[in-house]
PDB file of C-alpha atoms in Angstrom:
ATOM      1  CA  LYS Z  15      11.032  14.935  -0.261  1.00 53.00           C
ATOM      2  CA  GLN Z  16      13.335  17.276  -0.538  1.00 58.00           C
ATOM      3  CA  ILE Z  17      15.795  13.675  -0.854  1.00 59.00           C
ATOM      4  CA  LEU Z  18      13.398  12.741  -3.466  1.00 57.00           C
ATOM      5  CA  ASN Z  19      14.305  15.945  -5.467  1.00 62.00           C
ATOM      6  CA  SER Z  20      17.741  16.062  -4.921  1.00 62.00           C
ATOM      7  CA  LEU Z  21      17.599  12.773  -6.531  1.00 62.00           C
ATOM      8  CA  LYS Z  22      15.726  13.729 -10.003  1.00 59.00           C
ATOM      9  CA  GLU Z  23      18.436  16.300 -10.164  1.00 65.00           C
ATOM     10  CA  GLU Z  24      19.691  13.633 -12.393  1.00 71.00           C
ATOM     11  CA  GLN Z  25      23.338  13.541 -11.072  1.00 80.00           C
ATOM     12  CA  THR Z  26      24.639  10.217  -9.630  1.00 86.00           C
ATOM     13  CA  TYR Z  27      26.690   9.259  -7.140  1.00 87.00           C
ATOM     14  CA  GLU Z  28      29.461   6.031  -8.057  1.00 89.00           C
ATOM     15  CA  HIS Z  29      31.681   5.857  -5.214  1.00 91.00           C
ATOM     16  CA  ILE Z  30      28.885   5.496  -2.853  1.00 91.00           C
ATOM     17  CA  ARG Z  31      28.591   1.871  -1.454  1.00 94.00           C
ATOM     18  CA  HIS Z  32      26.070   1.307   0.449  1.00 94.00           C
ATOM     19  CA  VAL Z  33      22.576   2.907   1.395  1.00 92.00           C
ATOM     20  CA  PHE Z  34      20.421   2.797   4.067  1.00 93.00           C
ATOM     21  CA  ILE Z  35      17.134   3.996   4.270  1.00 89.00           C
ATOM     22  CA  GLY Z  36      13.652   3.685   6.634  1.00 82.00           C
ATOM     23  CA  GLY Z  37      11.966   4.256   9.755  1.00 67.00           C
ATOM     24  CA  GLU Z  38       8.866   2.917   7.517  1.00 67.00           C
ATOM     25  CA  ALA Z  39       7.898   1.206   4.448  1.00 70.00           C
ATOM     26  CA  VAL Z  40      10.304   2.922   1.735  1.00 80.00           C
ATOM     27  CA  ALA Z  41       8.186   4.029  -1.750  1.00 75.00           C
ATOM     28  CA  PRO Z  42       9.193   1.973  -4.378  1.00 76.00           C
ATOM     29  CA  GLU Z  43       9.372   5.486  -6.092  1.00 74.00           C
ATOM     30  CA  LEU Z  44      11.819   6.447  -4.092  1.00 79.00           C
ATOM     31  CA  LEU Z  45      13.693   2.888  -4.374  1.00 82.00           C
ATOM     32  CA  ARG Z  46      13.443   3.082  -8.849  1.00 81.00           C
ATOM     33  CA  GLU Z  47      15.257   7.238  -7.963  1.00 82.00           C
ATOM     34  CA  MET Z  48      18.043   5.779  -5.441  1.00 85.00           C
ATOM     35  CA  ARG Z  49      18.705   2.905  -7.923  1.00 85.00           C
ATOM     36  CA  ARG Z  50      19.644   5.546 -10.729  1.00 85.00           C
ATOM     37  CA  ALA Z  51      21.518   8.135  -8.897  1.00 87.00           C
ATOM     38  CA  PHE Z  52      23.217   5.664  -6.595  1.00 89.00           C
ATOM     39  CA  PRO Z  53      24.488   2.681  -9.241  1.00 89.00           C
ATOM     40  CA  SER Z  54      26.854   1.424  -7.363  1.00 90.00           C
ATOM     41  CA  ALA Z  55      25.433   0.880  -3.952  1.00 91.00           C
ATOM     42  CA  GLN Z  56      23.528  -1.838  -1.835  1.00 92.00           C
ATOM     43  CA  LEU Z  57      20.099  -0.477  -1.108  1.00 91.00           C
ATOM     44  CA  ASN Z  58      18.698  -1.410   2.138  1.00 92.00           C
ATOM     45  CA  VAL Z  59      15.756  -0.636   3.366  1.00 92.00           C
ATOM     46  CA  LEU Z  60      15.459  -0.883   7.312  1.00 93.00           C
ATOM     47  CA  TYR Z  61      11.574  -0.908   8.881  1.00 93.00           C
ATOM     48  CA  GLY Z  62      10.473  -0.903  12.070  1.00 90.00           C
ATOM     49  CA  PRO Z  63       8.189   1.703  15.575  1.00 90.00           C
ATOM     50  CA  THR Z  64      10.084   3.829  18.210  1.00 89.00           C
ATOM     51  CA  GLU Z  65       8.201   0.566  20.196  1.00 93.00           C
ATOM     52  CA  ALA Z  66      10.764  -1.400  18.713  1.00 91.00           C
ATOM     53  CA  THR Z  67      13.546   0.744  19.676  1.00 89.00           C
ATOM     54  CA  ILE Z  68      13.076   2.052  15.806  1.00 86.00           C
ATOM     55  CA  ILE Z  69      14.706  -0.785  13.624  1.00 91.00           C
ATOM     56  CA  CYS Z  70      13.415  -4.240  13.982  1.00 93.00           C
ATOM     57  CA  SER Z  71      13.823  -5.373  10.251  1.00 94.00           C
ATOM     58  CA  GLN Z  72      16.207  -5.328   6.731  1.00 93.00           C
ATOM     59  CA  TYR Z  73      15.447  -5.479   3.282  1.00 92.00           C
ATOM     60  CA  ARG Z  74      18.473  -6.172   0.704  1.00 91.00           C
ATOM     61  CA  VAL Z  75      17.006  -4.863  -2.690  1.00 89.00           C
ATOM     62  CA  THR Z  76      18.320  -7.429  -5.152  1.00 81.00           C
ATOM     63  CA  ASN Z  77      16.927  -6.662  -8.233  1.00 69.00           C
ATOM     64  CA  ALA Z  78      14.205  -4.337 -10.224  1.00 64.00           C
ATOM     65  CA  GLU Z  79      11.138  -6.334  -9.827  1.00 61.00           C
ATOM     66  CA  THR Z  80      11.204  -5.260  -6.017  1.00 63.00           C
ATOM     67  CA  LEU Z  81      11.312  -1.856  -6.688  1.00 68.00           C
ATOM     68  CA  ARG Z  82       7.568  -2.718  -7.125  1.00 68.00           C
ATOM     69  CA  HIS Z  83       6.535  -3.132  -3.587  1.00 75.00           C
ATOM     70  CA  GLN Z  84       7.123  -2.123  -0.310  1.00 84.00           C
ATOM     71  CA  MET Z  85       9.481  -4.488   1.404  1.00 88.00           C
ATOM     72  CA  ILE Z  86      10.627  -4.575   4.662  1.00 91.00           C
ATOM     73  CA  GLY Z  87      12.785  -7.691   4.666  1.00 91.00           C
ATOM     74  CA  ALA Z  88      13.606  -9.979   7.398  1.00 93.00           C
ATOM     75  CA  PRO Z  89      14.179  -9.360  11.386  1.00 94.00           C
ATOM     76  CA  LEU Z  90      17.315  -8.309  12.306  1.00 93.00           C
ATOM     77  CA  GLY Z  91      19.937  -9.862  15.264  1.00 89.00           C
ATOM     78  CA  GLU Z  92      17.298 -10.649  18.837  1.00 90.00           C
ATOM     79  CA  MET Z  93      14.198  -9.319  16.767  1.00 94.00           C
ATOM     80  CA  ARG Z  94      11.495 -11.096  15.636  1.00 95.00           C
ATOM     81  CA  LEU Z  95       8.016 -10.140  13.092  1.00 96.00           C
ATOM     82  CA  HIS Z  96       4.962 -12.277  13.557  1.00 96.00           C
ATOM     83  CA  LEU Z  97       1.900 -11.577  10.826  1.00 97.00           C
ATOM     84  CA  LEU Z  98      -0.859 -12.924  12.906  1.00 96.00           C
ATOM     85  CA  ASP Z  99      -4.680 -13.034  11.902  1.00 93.00           C
ATOM     86  CA  ALA Z 100      -7.073 -10.781  14.798  1.00 89.00           C
ATOM     87  CA  HIS Z 101      -7.714 -13.798  16.524  1.00 92.00           C
ATOM     88  CA  GLY Z 102      -3.194 -14.399  16.711  1.00 92.00           C
ATOM     89  CA  ASN Z 103      -2.677 -16.772  14.522  1.00 95.00           C
ATOM     90  CA  LEU Z 104       0.078 -16.895  11.689  1.00 95.00           C
ATOM     91  CA  VAL Z 105      -0.967 -16.556   8.587  1.00 95.00           C
ATOM     92  CA  PRO Z 106       0.466 -18.905   5.776  1.00 95.00           C
ATOM     93  CA  ILE Z 107       2.730 -16.917   2.962  1.00 93.00           C
ATOM     94  CA  GLY Z 108       0.405 -14.717   1.330  1.00 90.00           C
ATOM     95  CA  VAL Z 109      -2.537 -13.588   3.113  1.00 91.00           C
ATOM     96  CA  THR Z 110      -2.590  -9.973   4.943  1.00 89.00           C
ATOM     97  CA  GLY Z 111      -2.176 -10.520   8.560  1.00 93.00           C
ATOM     98  CA  GLU Z 112      -1.056  -7.684  11.106  1.00 94.00           C
ATOM     99  CA  ILE Z 113       2.869  -7.021  12.151  1.00 95.00           C
ATOM    100  CA  HIS Z 114       3.622  -7.977  15.433  1.00 97.00           C
ATOM    101  CA  ILE Z 115       7.085  -7.790  16.805  1.00 97.00           C
ATOM    102  CA  GLY Z 116       9.388  -9.095  19.409  1.00 96.00           C
ATOM    103  CA  GLY Z 117      12.461  -9.511  21.142  1.00 94.00           C
ATOM    104  CA  ALA Z 118      15.234  -8.412  22.636  1.00 90.00           C
ATOM    105  CA  SER Z 119      14.268  -4.894  21.747  1.00 92.00           C
ATOM    106  CA  VAL Z 120      10.410  -4.141  22.010  1.00 94.00           C
ATOM    107  CA  THR Z 121      10.431  -1.180  24.993  1.00 93.00           C
ATOM    108  CA  ARG Z 122       8.347  -1.434  27.996  1.00 92.00           C
ATOM    109  CA  GLY Z 123       5.237   0.781  27.345  1.00 93.00           C
ATOM    110  CA  TYR Z 124       3.899   3.643  26.903  1.00 92.00           C
ATOM    111  CA  LEU Z 125       4.358   6.683  30.099  1.00 90.00           C
ATOM    112  CA  HIS Z 126       1.694   6.202  32.582  1.00 89.00           C
ATOM    113  CA  ARG Z 127      -0.871   4.788  29.998  1.00 91.00           C
ATOM    114  CA  PRO Z 128      -1.743   1.758  31.402  1.00 93.00           C
ATOM    115  CA  GLU Z 129      -4.176   0.869  29.315  1.00 93.00           C
ATOM    116  CA  LEU Z 130      -2.623   2.227  26.061  1.00 92.00           C
ATOM    117  CA  THR Z 131       0.296  -0.548  27.076  1.00 94.00           C
ATOM    118  CA  ALA Z 132      -1.657  -3.363  27.627  1.00 94.00           C
ATOM    119  CA  GLU Z 133      -3.743  -2.927  24.419  1.00 93.00           C
ATOM    120  CA  LYS Z 134      -0.607  -2.818  22.623  1.00 94.00           C
ATOM    121  CA  PHE Z 135       1.634  -4.674  24.030  1.00 96.00           C
ATOM    122  CA  ILE Z 136       0.721  -8.517  24.740  1.00 95.00           C
ATOM    123  CA  PRO Z 137       2.001 -12.087  26.086  1.00 95.00           C
ATOM    124  CA  ASP Z 138       3.709 -13.227  23.624  1.00 95.00           C
ATOM    125  CA  ALA Z 139       2.867 -17.374  23.058  1.00 93.00           C
ATOM    126  CA  PHE Z 140       6.117 -17.981  20.511  1.00 93.00           C
ATOM    127  CA  SER Z 141       8.322 -17.661  23.269  1.00 92.00           C
ATOM    128  CA  ASP Z 142       9.335 -19.370  26.153  1.00 91.00           C
ATOM    129  CA  GLU Z 143      11.217 -16.387  28.111  1.00 91.00           C
ATOM    130  CA  ALA Z 144       9.058 -15.500  31.031  1.00 91.00           C
ATOM    131  CA  GLY Z 145       7.138 -12.262  30.407  1.00 90.00           C
ATOM    132  CA  ALA Z 146       7.777 -11.793  26.628  1.00 94.00           C
ATOM    133  CA  ARG Z 147       6.378  -9.481  24.783  1.00 95.00           C
ATOM    134  CA  LEU Z 148       5.043  -8.563  21.262  1.00 96.00           C
ATOM    135  CA  TYR Z 149       4.508  -5.411  19.944  1.00 96.00           C
ATOM    136  CA  LYS Z 150       1.117  -4.667  17.988  1.00 95.00           C
ATOM    137  CA  SER Z 151       2.552  -2.249  15.519  1.00 93.00           C
ATOM    138  CA  GLY Z 152      -0.703  -1.947  13.873  1.00 90.00           C
ATOM    139  CA  ASP Z 153       1.299  -2.875  10.691  1.00 91.00           C
ATOM    140  CA  LEU Z 154      -0.031  -5.274   7.508  1.00 90.00           C
ATOM    141  CA  GLY Z 155       2.494  -7.407   5.607  1.00 92.00           C
ATOM    142  CA  ARG Z 156       2.832 -10.557   4.016  1.00 92.00           C
ATOM    143  CA  TYR Z 157       4.916 -13.490   3.502  1.00 93.00           C
ATOM    144  CA  LEU Z 158       6.306 -13.854   0.482  1.00 91.00           C
ATOM    145  CA  ALA Z 159       7.654 -17.367  -1.009  1.00 90.00           C
ATOM    146  CA  ASP Z 160      11.089 -16.306  -0.232  1.00 88.00           C
ATOM    147  CA  GLY Z 161      10.405 -15.195   3.584  1.00 89.00           C
ATOM    148  CA  ASN Z 162      10.564 -11.768   3.286  1.00 92.00           C
ATOM    149  CA  ILE Z 163       7.643  -9.288   4.224  1.00 94.00           C
ATOM    150  CA  GLU Z 164       5.718  -7.069   1.989  1.00 91.00           C
ATOM    151  CA  PHE Z 165       4.217  -3.756   3.888  1.00 90.00           C
ATOM    152  CA  LEU Z 166       0.788  -3.683   2.947  1.00 86.00           C
ATOM    153  CA  GLY Z 167      -0.653  -0.355   4.373  1.00 82.00           C
ATOM    154  CA  ARG Z 168      -1.734   0.464   8.162  1.00 82.00           C
ATOM    155  CA  SER Z 169      -4.379  -2.076   9.453  1.00 80.00           C
ATOM    156  CA  ASP Z 170      -6.699   1.481  10.159  1.00 72.00           C
ATOM    157  CA  GLU Z 171      -6.818   2.102   6.877  1.00 69.00           C
ATOM    158  CA  GLN Z 172      -8.820  -1.123   6.042  1.00 71.00           C
ATOM    159  CA  VAL Z 173     -11.998   0.184   4.668  1.00 79.00           C
ATOM    160  CA  LYS Z 174     -15.712  -1.331   4.406  1.00 78.00           C
ATOM    161  CA  VAL Z 175     -17.727  -1.055   0.984  1.00 84.00           C
ATOM    162  CA  ARG Z 176     -21.329  -2.181   0.463  1.00 78.00           C
ATOM    163  CA  GLY Z 177     -20.960  -4.500   3.491  1.00 77.00           C
ATOM    164  CA  PHE Z 178     -17.675  -5.658   1.909  1.00 82.00           C
ATOM    165  CA  ARG Z 179     -13.992  -5.004   4.280  1.00 79.00           C
ATOM    166  CA  ILE Z 180     -11.564  -3.886   2.529  1.00 85.00           C
ATOM    167  CA  GLU Z 181      -7.110  -3.617   2.965  1.00 81.00           C
ATOM    168  CA  LEU Z 182      -6.588  -0.990   0.334  1.00 88.00           C
ATOM    169  CA  GLY Z 183      -3.361  -1.603   0.781  1.00 83.00           C
ATOM    170  CA  GLU Z 184      -3.931  -5.067  -0.829  1.00 85.00           C
ATOM    171  CA  ILE Z 185      -5.611  -3.316  -3.637  1.00 91.00           C
ATOM    172  CA  GLU Z 186      -2.417  -1.115  -4.414  1.00 89.00           C
ATOM    173  CA  ALA Z 187       0.416  -3.992  -3.559  1.00 85.00           C
ATOM    174  CA  VAL Z 188      -1.202  -6.075  -7.324  1.00 90.00           C
ATOM    175  CA  LEU Z 189      -1.783  -2.641  -8.813  1.00 92.00           C
ATOM    176  CA  ALA Z 190       2.302  -2.256  -8.548  1.00 87.00           C
ATOM    177  CA  SER Z 191       2.425  -5.489  -9.565  1.00 87.00           C
ATOM    178  CA  HIS Z 192       1.222  -4.343 -13.409  1.00 91.00           C
ATOM    179  CA  PRO Z 193       4.481  -4.015 -15.496  1.00 88.00           C
ATOM    180  CA  ALA Z 194       3.204  -0.250 -16.566  1.00 91.00           C
ATOM    181  CA  VAL Z 195       1.930   1.479 -12.824  1.00 91.00           C
ATOM    182  CA  ARG Z 196       4.957   3.866 -11.307  1.00 88.00           C
ATOM    183  CA  GLU Z 197       2.937   5.177  -8.756  1.00 89.00           C
ATOM    184  CA  ARG Z 198      -0.770   4.299  -7.057  1.00 91.00           C
ATOM    185  CA  ILE Z 199      -2.820   5.320  -4.482  1.00 92.00           C
ATOM    186  CA  VAL Z 200      -6.226   3.249  -3.351  1.00 93.00           C
ATOM    187  CA  ILE Z 201      -8.694   5.559  -1.617  1.00 92.00           C
ATOM    188  CA  VAL Z 202     -12.615   5.465  -0.428  1.00 91.00           C
ATOM    189  CA  ARG Z 203     -14.790   9.195  -2.210  1.00 90.00           C
ATOM    190  CA  GLU Z 204     -18.252   9.098  -1.297  1.00 84.00           C
ATOM    191  CA  ASP Z 205     -19.353  12.351  -3.620  1.00 78.00           C
ATOM    192  CA  THR Z 206     -22.430  12.075  -3.608  1.00 75.00           C
ATOM    193  CA  PRO Z 207     -23.788  11.364   0.414  1.00 74.00           C
ATOM    194  CA  GLY Z 208     -23.566   7.835   1.053  1.00 73.00           C
ATOM    195  CA  ASP Z 209     -22.518   6.709  -2.123  1.00 76.00           C
ATOM    196  CA  GLN Z 210     -19.029   4.826  -1.389  1.00 85.00           C
ATOM    197  CA  ARG Z 211     -16.441   4.181  -4.464  1.00 88.00           C
ATOM    198  CA  LEU Z 212     -13.096   2.063  -4.570  1.00 93.00           C
ATOM    199  CA  VAL Z 213     -11.162   5.466  -6.312  1.00 94.00           C
ATOM    200  CA  ALA Z 214      -7.295   4.103  -7.686  1.00 95.00           C
ATOM    201  CA  TYR Z 215      -4.871   7.371  -8.632  1.00 95.00           C
ATOM    202  CA  LEU Z 216      -1.987   6.086 -10.689  1.00 94.00           C
ATOM    203  CA  VAL Z 217       0.727   7.551 -12.497  1.00 92.00           C
ATOM    204  CA  VAL Z 218       1.547   5.267 -15.522  1.00 92.00           C
ATOM    205  CA  GLU Z 219       5.427   4.291 -17.436  1.00 87.00           C
ATOM    206  CA  GLN Z 220       3.184   4.180 -20.932  1.00 84.00           C
ATOM    207  CA  ALA Z 221      -0.930   4.202 -21.812  1.00 85.00           C
ATOM    208  CA  THR Z 222      -2.972   1.807 -20.628  1.00 85.00           C
ATOM    209  CA  PRO Z 223      -6.204   1.031 -21.597  1.00 89.00           C
ATOM    210  CA  LEU Z 224      -8.292   0.629 -18.795  1.00 89.00           C
ATOM    211  CA  VAL Z 225      -9.960  -2.346 -20.036  1.00 89.00           C
ATOM    212  CA  ASP Z 226      -6.566  -3.421 -19.340  1.00 90.00           C
ATOM    213  CA  LEU Z 227      -6.450  -3.166 -15.954  1.00 92.00           C
ATOM    214  CA  ARG Z 228      -9.449  -4.437 -14.589  1.00 92.00           C
ATOM    215  CA  SER Z 229      -8.810  -7.021 -16.854  1.00 93.00           C
ATOM    216  CA  TYR Z 230      -5.557  -7.918 -14.743  1.00 94.00           C
ATOM    217  CA  LEU Z 231      -7.371  -7.050 -11.264  1.00 95.00           C
ATOM    218  CA  LYS Z 232     -10.297  -9.150 -12.145  1.00 93.00           C
ATOM    219  CA  GLU Z 233      -8.200 -11.982 -12.138  1.00 93.00           C
ATOM    220  CA  ARG Z 234      -6.074 -11.316  -8.750  1.00 91.00           C
ATOM    221  CA  LEU Z 235      -8.825 -10.016  -6.735  1.00 91.00           C
ATOM    222  CA  PRO Z 236     -12.265 -10.572  -5.660  1.00 90.00           C
ATOM    223  CA  GLU Z 237     -14.951  -8.378  -8.074  1.00 90.00           C
ATOM    224  CA  TYR Z 238     -15.718  -5.753  -4.951  1.00 90.00           C
ATOM    225  CA  MET Z 239     -11.744  -5.038  -4.560  1.00 92.00           C
ATOM    226  CA  VAL Z 240     -11.660  -3.826  -7.722  1.00 93.00           C
ATOM    227  CA  PRO Z 241     -11.627  -0.013  -7.923  1.00 93.00           C
ATOM    228  CA  SER Z 242     -14.908   1.382  -9.825  1.00 88.00           C
ATOM    229  CA  SER Z 243     -12.820   4.179 -11.066  1.00 90.00           C
ATOM    230  CA  PHE Z 244      -9.513   4.752 -12.436  1.00 93.00           C
ATOM    231  CA  VAL Z 245      -7.442   8.440 -12.211  1.00 93.00           C
ATOM    232  CA  PHE Z 246      -4.639   8.660 -14.306  1.00 93.00           C
ATOM    233  CA  LEU Z 247      -1.991  11.637 -13.346  1.00 93.00           C
ATOM    234  CA  ASP Z 248       1.590  12.993 -14.173  1.00 92.00           C
ATOM    235  CA  ALA Z 249       2.475  12.794 -10.130  1.00 90.00           C
ATOM    236  CA  LEU Z 250       0.905  11.726  -7.166  1.00 91.00           C
ATOM    237  CA  PRO Z 251      -0.022  14.995  -5.251  1.00 90.00           C
ATOM    238  CA  LEU Z 252       2.833  15.347  -2.426  1.00 84.00           C
ATOM    239  CA  THR Z 253       2.573  17.167   1.571  1.00 81.00           C
ATOM    240  CA  PRO Z 254       5.468  19.177   2.797  1.00 76.00           C
ATOM    241  CA  HIS Z 255       6.570  15.847   4.282  1.00 68.00           C
ATOM    242  CA  GLY Z 256       6.690  13.721   0.888  1.00 70.00           C
ATOM    243  CA  LYS Z 257       3.293  12.150   1.573  1.00 77.00           C
ATOM    244  CA  VAL Z 258       0.756  11.740  -0.540  1.00 84.00           C
ATOM    245  CA  ASP Z 259      -1.968  14.495  -0.002  1.00 88.00           C
ATOM    246  CA  ARG Z 260      -5.234  12.468  -0.314  1.00 87.00           C
ATOM    247  CA  GLN Z 261      -6.986  16.181   0.017  1.00 88.00           C
ATOM    248  CA  ALA Z 262      -5.296  17.362  -3.594  1.00 92.00           C
ATOM    249  CA  LEU Z 263      -6.767  14.227  -5.247  1.00 93.00           C
ATOM    250  CA  PRO Z 264      -9.111  14.966  -8.188  1.00 92.00           C
ATOM    251  CA  ALA Z 265     -12.818  14.222  -8.232  1.00 88.00           C
ATOM    252  CA  PRO Z 266     -12.685  10.730 -10.566  1.00 86.00           C
ATOM    253  CA  ASP Z 267     -14.604  11.587 -13.677  1.00 77.00           C
ATOM    254  CA  THR Z 268     -18.258   9.649 -13.732  1.00 63.00           C
ATOM    255  CA  ALA Z 269     -17.958   8.573 -17.110  1.00 62.00           C
ATOM    256  CA  ARG Z 270     -16.368   5.139 -17.764  1.00 58.00           C
ATOM    257  CA  PRO Z 271     -15.526   5.086 -21.384  1.00 59.00           C
ATOM    258  CA  ASP Z 272     -14.685   1.128 -21.237  1.00 56.00           C
ATOM    259  CA  LEU Z 273     -17.627   0.657 -20.668  1.00 57.00           C
ATOM    260  CA  GLN Z 274     -19.249   3.237 -22.989  1.00 57.00           C
ATOM    261  CA  ALA Z 275     -17.302   1.799 -25.814  1.00 58.00           C
ATOM    262  CA  ALA Z 276     -19.969  -1.608 -25.824  1.00 64.00           C
ATOM    263  CA  ALA Z 277     -22.935   0.386 -24.333  1.00 74.00           C
ATOM    264  CA  ILE Z 278     -25.590  -0.920 -26.652  1.00 83.00           C
ATOM    265  CA  ALA Z 279     -28.390   2.273 -27.104  1.00 88.00           C
ATOM    266  CA  PRO Z 280     -32.018   2.273 -25.581  1.00 92.00           C
ATOM    267  CA  ARG Z 281     -34.544   0.775 -27.851  1.00 93.00           C
ATOM    268  CA  THR Z 282     -37.897   1.527 -25.972  1.00 95.00           C
ATOM    269  CA  ALA Z 283     -39.465   4.030 -23.635  1.00 95.00           C
ATOM    270  CA  THR Z 284     -39.119   1.075 -20.595  1.00 96.00           C
ATOM    271  CA  GLU Z 285     -35.026   0.785 -21.600  1.00 95.00           C
ATOM    272  CA  GLU Z 286     -34.803   4.858 -21.267  1.00 94.00           C
ATOM    273  CA  THR Z 287     -36.545   4.839 -17.669  1.00 95.00           C
ATOM    274  CA  VAL Z 288     -34.645   1.770 -16.720  1.00 95.00           C
ATOM    275  CA  ALA Z 289     -30.681   3.025 -17.872  1.00 92.00           C
ATOM    276  CA  ALA Z 290     -31.466   6.489 -17.039  1.00 92.00           C
ATOM    277  CA  LEU Z 291     -32.708   4.674 -13.113  1.00 93.00           C
ATOM    278  CA  PHE Z 292     -29.280   2.897 -13.601  1.00 90.00           C
ATOM    279  CA  GLY Z 293     -27.741   5.990 -13.688  1.00 86.00           C
ATOM    280  CA  GLN Z 294     -28.467   8.046 -11.001  1.00 84.00           C
ATOM    281  CA  VAL Z 295     -27.706   4.716  -8.667  1.00 82.00           C
ATOM    282  CA  LEU Z 296     -24.418   3.559 -10.043  1.00 76.00           C
ATOM    283  CA  ASN Z 297     -23.088   7.476 -10.886  1.00 73.00           C
ATOM    284  CA  LEU Z 298     -23.064   6.560 -14.325  1.00 74.00           C
ATOM    285  CA  GLU Z 299     -23.614   9.267 -17.712  1.00 75.00           C
ATOM    286  CA  GLU Z 300     -24.700   6.544 -19.762  1.00 76.00           C
TER     287      GLU Z 300
END
């Protein structure tokens, strides 16, 4: 947060030639501020958990389009990154998989915690080296066509809403590709007990009709992954550590202007009763 605030002071540093930032996936909004502050520098995003002896991949920011995605790039040196499904199979380009890390820098395990070590460090089926292991990072990603990996969040952020398993990071990645969206986060809210719903919080660069955002998502995601509510903010609330403060995100308005614009008022007593019942079930005012 301190870095981001200092960058927003509008000062530029023309003499800086290379900037390396990372440890985990870097938020696109921070990269955009760094691009402005260091106009002559090559930005390098570094990724890697402690269990991989910190840094295991790098992404060199090459164009403005990649500043809308959380990129971790390609493996460094003797490291290897595999995206695997729940059955341990490699996933194809564009499909979400868990990031597994292999190579010389993978650590031996957790001190005095053999069960956790066995759970997180598994045999490396893709290596001919005896005893080679992969570290199950818990991070999700997908291969892009150029071979780089896009970060999509944590596997423990997978949620189940109305019977469907949903990767929140996948929804956020599609929102980030919209030209008007600058920052975004998607969460599951349960403001009414037993009624879970997806809510998207957005910071946009210019006003965008809600119906256009919904259409954009519906063209790229299944219906059940389209948030039921959208909340537009001037900025996402942050914790002192610079991460999104989910507890500070406001409750969405239950009104749906995009639906109300095309609403047809009940014409009979029966329709009034049915509309009122559906309004209660769907938590909609109209």
